[in-house]
Short mmCIF file of C-alpha atoms in Angstrom, two decimals:
data_model
loop_
_atom_site.label_atom_id
_atom_site.label_comp_id
_atom_site.label_asym_id
_atom_site.label_seq_id
_atom_site.Cartn_x
_atom_site.Cartn_y
_atom_site.Cartn_z
CA LEU A 1 79.85 114.46 102.89
CA VAL A 2 82.92 114.38 105.15
CA GLY A 3 86.29 112.89 104.60
CA ALA A 4 87.48 111.23 107.68
CA GLY A 5 91.31 111.23 106.68
CA PRO A 6 93.78 108.39 106.66
CA GLY A 7 93.03 107.07 109.96
CA ASP A 8 94.51 109.09 112.81
CA PRO A 9 91.62 111.28 114.28
CA ALA A 10 94.20 114.14 114.90
CA LEU A 11 94.44 114.54 110.93
CA LEU A 12 90.68 115.46 110.57
CA THR A 13 90.39 118.81 109.39
CA ALA A 14 88.66 121.41 111.67
CA ALA A 15 85.54 121.42 109.46
CA ALA A 16 85.31 117.60 109.64
CA ARG A 17 85.40 117.64 113.52
CA ARG A 18 82.97 120.36 113.84
CA ALA A 19 80.46 118.44 111.38
CA LEU A 20 80.88 115.10 113.47
CA GLN A 21 80.02 116.95 116.73
CA GLU A 22 77.21 118.89 115.41
CA ALA A 23 75.27 116.39 113.24
CA ASP A 24 72.07 114.69 114.23
CA VAL A 25 73.10 111.54 112.51
CA VAL A 26 76.47 110.27 111.25
CA ILE A 27 76.34 107.36 108.79
CA ALA A 28 79.85 105.97 108.55
CA ASP A 29 81.95 103.90 106.43
CA LEU A 30 82.96 100.63 107.97
CA LEU A 31 86.80 101.28 107.87
CA VAL A 32 86.44 104.62 109.70
CA PRO A 33 88.53 104.00 112.89
CA ARG A 34 86.82 103.87 116.30
CA GLU A 35 88.77 106.70 117.62
CA THR A 36 87.12 108.96 114.94
CA LEU A 37 83.77 107.55 115.66
CA ALA A 38 84.15 108.49 119.19
CA LEU A 39 83.80 112.12 118.17
CA VAL A 40 80.19 111.83 116.98
CA GLN A 41 77.93 113.44 119.45
CA GLY A 42 74.60 112.34 117.55
CA ARG A 43 73.09 109.00 116.55
CA LEU A 44 75.91 106.54 114.71
CA VAL A 45 74.95 104.36 112.07
CA LEU A 46 77.67 101.98 110.71
CA SER A 47 77.71 100.74 106.90
CA ARG A 48 77.22 97.22 106.36
CA LYS A 49 79.58 97.08 103.28
CA TYR A 50 81.23 93.98 103.35
CA LYS A 51 83.29 92.23 100.58
CA GLY A 52 80.96 90.76 97.94
CA CYS A 53 77.74 92.90 98.82
CA ALA A 54 79.46 96.59 98.38
CA ASN A 55 76.81 97.55 95.76
CA LYS A 56 73.94 96.40 97.70
CA ALA A 57 75.11 98.05 100.94
CA GLN A 58 75.92 101.23 98.97
CA ASP A 59 72.15 101.30 98.13
CA GLU A 60 71.20 100.75 101.86
CA LEU A 61 73.58 103.83 102.73
CA HIS A 62 71.53 105.99 100.32
CA GLU A 63 68.31 104.79 101.61
CA TRP A 64 69.42 105.40 105.35
CA THR A 65 70.85 109.01 104.40
CA LEU A 66 67.64 110.05 102.69
CA ASP A 67 65.56 108.66 105.26
CA ALA A 68 67.25 110.89 107.88
CA LEU A 69 67.19 113.97 105.49
CA ARG A 70 63.33 113.48 104.93
CA GLN A 71 62.89 113.61 108.71
CA GLY A 72 64.63 117.04 108.56
CA LEU A 73 67.86 115.84 110.35
CA ASP A 74 71.48 117.24 109.79
CA VAL A 75 73.30 114.17 108.32
CA VAL A 76 77.08 113.44 107.90
CA ARG A 77 77.91 110.62 105.52
CA LEU A 78 81.56 109.94 106.82
CA LYS A 79 83.80 108.41 104.37
CA GLY A 80 87.47 107.15 104.77
CA GLY A 81 90.15 109.38 103.29
CA ASP A 82 88.80 111.97 100.79
CA PRO A 83 85.17 111.73 99.44
CA PHE A 84 85.99 112.40 95.86
CA LEU A 85 89.04 109.83 95.65
CA TYR A 86 87.57 106.39 95.01
CA GLY A 87 85.03 107.34 97.74
CA ARG A 88 81.82 107.32 95.44
CA GLY A 89 81.32 110.89 96.52
CA ALA A 90 80.16 112.24 93.03
CA GLU A 91 77.67 109.28 92.95
CA GLU A 92 76.23 110.14 96.36
CA ILE A 93 75.87 113.93 95.76
CA GLU A 94 73.99 113.04 92.52
CA VAL A 95 71.53 110.40 94.63
CA PHE A 96 71.06 113.33 97.12
CA ARG A 97 70.51 116.01 94.71
CA LYS A 98 67.95 114.35 92.64
CA ALA A 99 66.16 113.84 95.86
CA GLY A 100 66.04 117.71 96.42
CA PHE A 101 68.74 117.92 99.01
CA ALA A 102 71.81 120.31 99.13
CA VAL A 103 75.21 118.68 99.77
CA GLU A 104 78.24 120.49 101.43
CA VAL A 105 81.56 118.55 100.84
CA VAL A 106 84.33 118.62 103.50
CA PRO A 107 87.70 117.36 102.14
CA GLY A 108 89.78 114.66 103.76
CA ILE A 109 93.41 113.96 103.76
CA SER A 110 93.84 111.07 101.40
CA SER A 111 95.95 107.91 102.19
CA CYS A 112 97.49 108.06 98.80
CA LEU A 113 99.67 110.85 100.14
CA ALA A 114 99.28 110.30 104.02
CA ALA A 115 100.30 106.44 104.01
CA PRO A 116 103.44 106.67 102.17
CA LEU A 117 104.49 109.69 104.28
CA ALA A 118 103.68 107.93 107.54
CA ALA A 119 105.98 105.12 106.08
CA GLY A 120 108.78 107.54 105.31
CA ILE A 121 108.28 107.33 101.62
CA ALA A 122 108.59 110.57 99.60
CA VAL A 123 106.46 109.93 96.62
CA THR A 124 108.58 112.55 94.49
CA THR A 125 112.05 112.96 95.23
CA ARG A 126 114.60 114.68 92.93
CA GLY A 127 116.72 111.92 91.10
CA VAL A 128 114.29 109.35 92.14
CA ALA A 129 110.59 110.12 91.00
CA ASP A 130 109.12 113.15 89.47
CA GLN A 131 105.68 111.69 88.83
CA LEU A 132 102.71 110.35 90.94
CA PHE A 133 100.23 107.97 89.71
CA VAL A 134 97.04 107.01 91.83
CA ALA A 135 94.88 104.13 90.99
CA THR A 136 92.63 101.40 92.32
CA GLY A 137 92.59 97.62 92.00
CA HIS A 138 88.74 97.81 92.18
CA GLY A 139 86.56 99.02 89.24
CA MET A 140 82.85 99.47 89.07
CA HIS A 141 80.81 96.39 90.19
CA ASP A 142 83.92 94.94 91.94
CA THR A 143 85.61 94.49 88.50
CA VAL A 144 89.33 94.57 87.96
CA PRO A 145 90.53 97.75 85.98
CA ARG A 146 91.57 96.76 82.55
CA GLU A 147 94.35 99.44 82.11
CA ILE A 148 97.59 99.40 83.98
CA ALA A 149 99.82 102.50 83.61
CA PRO A 150 102.99 101.32 82.03
CA TYR A 151 106.29 101.21 83.83
CA ALA A 152 108.19 104.29 83.94
CA PRO A 153 111.60 104.44 86.18
CA GLY A 154 110.66 107.81 87.63
CA ARG A 155 107.03 107.18 88.53
CA THR A 156 105.63 106.44 91.95
CA THR A 157 102.36 104.52 91.56
CA VAL A 158 99.95 104.34 94.42
CA TYR A 159 97.15 101.83 94.57
CA LEU A 160 94.26 101.97 96.98
CA MET A 161 91.63 99.45 97.65
CA SER A 162 93.84 96.82 96.21
CA VAL A 163 95.33 94.59 99.02
CA SER A 164 92.87 91.85 98.46
CA ARG A 165 93.93 91.52 94.85
CA MET A 166 97.85 91.45 95.35
CA ASP A 167 98.48 88.46 93.41
CA SER A 168 96.44 89.50 90.41
CA LEU A 169 97.73 93.11 90.73
CA MET A 170 101.44 92.20 90.59
CA ALA A 171 100.97 89.83 87.93
CA ARG A 172 99.47 92.61 85.68
CA LEU A 173 102.30 94.79 86.65
CA ARG A 174 104.92 92.28 85.43
CA GLN A 175 102.98 91.54 82.40
CA THR A 176 102.86 95.55 81.68
CA GLY A 177 106.82 95.74 81.86
CA PHE A 178 107.48 96.39 85.62
CA PRO A 179 110.71 94.48 86.55
CA GLU A 180 110.25 91.98 89.03
CA ALA A 181 112.94 93.87 91.22
CA THR A 182 110.86 97.20 91.37
CA PRO A 183 110.32 98.06 95.00
CA VAL A 184 106.95 97.87 96.81
CA ALA A 185 105.78 98.97 99.99
CA VAL A 186 102.62 98.16 101.68
CA VAL A 187 101.30 100.51 104.55
CA GLU A 188 98.42 98.77 106.73
CA ARG A 189 96.42 101.01 108.89
CA ALA A 190 98.45 104.08 108.08
CA THR A 191 98.77 106.83 110.66
CA THR A 192 96.99 104.84 113.46
CA VAL A 193 98.93 102.92 116.38
CA HIS A 194 98.30 99.73 114.51
CA GLN A 195 100.40 100.87 111.40
CA ARG A 196 102.75 98.49 109.93
CA VAL A 197 104.87 98.62 106.67
CA LEU A 198 105.80 95.49 104.66
CA ARG A 199 108.44 95.85 101.98
CA GLY A 200 109.25 93.77 99.13
CA THR A 201 109.39 93.79 95.23
CA VAL A 202 106.89 93.32 92.56
CA ALA A 203 107.92 89.76 92.58
CA ASP A 204 107.52 88.79 96.27
CA ILE A 205 105.28 91.30 98.03
CA ALA A 206 102.08 89.47 97.38
CA ALA A 207 103.63 86.29 98.83
CA ARG A 208 104.65 88.33 101.94
CA CYS A 209 101.37 90.00 102.50
CA LYS A 210 99.59 86.79 102.54
CA ALA A 211 102.11 85.31 105.04
CA GLU A 212 101.68 88.26 107.17
CA ALA A 213 97.82 88.32 106.78
CA VAL A 214 97.58 91.98 105.71
CA GLN A 215 94.10 93.30 105.51
CA SER A 216 92.27 96.40 104.52
CA PRO A 217 92.85 99.36 104.97
CA ALA A 218 96.21 99.41 103.40
CA THR A 219 97.95 101.49 100.66
CA ILE A 220 100.32 99.84 98.23
CA VAL A 221 103.08 102.04 96.83
CA VAL A 222 105.25 100.77 93.75
CA GLY A 223 108.58 102.37 92.42
CA ARG A 224 111.91 103.36 93.35
CA ALA A 225 110.48 105.82 95.85
CA ALA A 226 109.37 102.95 98.04
CA SER A 227 112.78 102.06 99.02
CA ALA A 228 114.61 105.36 98.60
CA LEU A 229 114.63 106.49 102.24
CA GLU A 230 114.73 102.98 103.72
CA HIS A 231 118.29 103.13 104.88
CA SER A 232 118.57 106.68 105.28
CA ALA A 233 118.92 108.80 108.71
CA PHE A 234 115.13 109.28 108.25
CA SER A 235 114.10 105.61 108.64
CA GLY A 236 110.22 106.44 108.09
CA ASP A 237 109.00 105.48 111.50
CA LEU A 238 106.91 108.58 111.72
CA PRO A 239 104.65 109.16 114.74
CA SER A 240 101.14 108.73 114.20
CA SER A 241 99.35 110.96 116.76
CA GLN A 242 96.95 108.57 118.84
CA SER A 243 98.45 110.20 121.53
CA SER A 244 100.79 109.60 119.24
CA CYS A 245 103.24 112.24 119.16
CA SER A 246 103.81 111.95 122.86
CA LYS A 247 104.69 108.14 122.77
CA TYR A 248 106.92 108.77 119.91
CA VAL A 249 109.09 111.46 121.38
CA LEU A 250 108.95 110.23 124.93
CA GLY A 251 110.38 106.95 123.69
CA ARG A 252 113.36 109.01 122.26
CA GLY A 253 114.25 110.61 125.48
CA ALA A 254 112.14 113.83 125.24
CA VAL A 255 110.59 115.45 128.12
CA PHE A 256 106.94 117.00 128.02
CA ALA A 257 106.39 120.39 130.03
CA PRO A 258 102.54 120.87 130.03
CA LEU A 259 101.69 124.68 129.54
CA PRO A 260 98.37 125.97 130.44
CA VAL A 261 96.36 127.78 127.84
CA PRO A 262 94.42 130.76 129.05
CA GLY A 263 90.81 130.41 128.35
CA VAL A 264 90.89 126.89 127.33
#
C-alpha cells in the first residue's frame, strides 16, 4: 500500500519509488499523475473510480488486487497522497489481511500540507494560526459529513476531496459561524506544472471555482493563513519539480553548471 504523494513524482519517498520499480503489478488510483505512473516497470492497472460509482469501483480494486496476490505476484496499490489520510487504507488492509496476505504500508506526503506549502500558505504562523484542522467533504457512501468544526480565528482548516461540493461546503461554513470575509484558497493539481491557485472568501470562492472550472484534485484552505503571505516578499509561487526546479530558477536568472557524480 503505497502513498504517491501530492502530485510531483520528485516528492515520492525513496521507498515508494523502489516499490513502483520492483512490483509485478501496480494497481493505481485514477488521480495519480502520469509522470508518477511512468515509473512503473511491471503491469499497470488503473482504477475505474469515477464520481457516482466509487463504492463499486473500490470493490473492483479489491478483486483485482486479490486476484494478483493469489497468483503469487508482488502487488502495489498506489494511492494519492498518504494511504491513511482519507485513502481507505485501513479498509484495504482489513480486506487483504482477512484473505491471508501481509501488507506493507509506505507513507506518502499528504496534500493537506504539501498543497498549501506549494501555494505559499503557511498553515501555522505565529500571530495568525496556531491550529490545523483537516477534514473531507465526502463521508462514507458519498454522504456529506454532518459535523463542521466551528469557526476559530486562529485555526486553519484544510478540506480534501471537497471541490465538487464547494457550494454546500461554504454554505455549511457560514451556517456554522464562519464570517463571509474569511479567506479561502483553492490549490488545484498541487506541486505539478499544472498547479493553479484561486483565492477568495467564504462568500465568493464557490462562484470563482465554478467560473474557472476547477477540478479534482484540489485542496481547499480556509482561514487567515490562506492570505497571510499573499502580499509578502514570498509570493507563494513555489517551484514544482517536473524538471521543475530548473524551470523555476532559470526563469529568474539563475545559471546551472552540471556536475558529474562518480559512479552514477
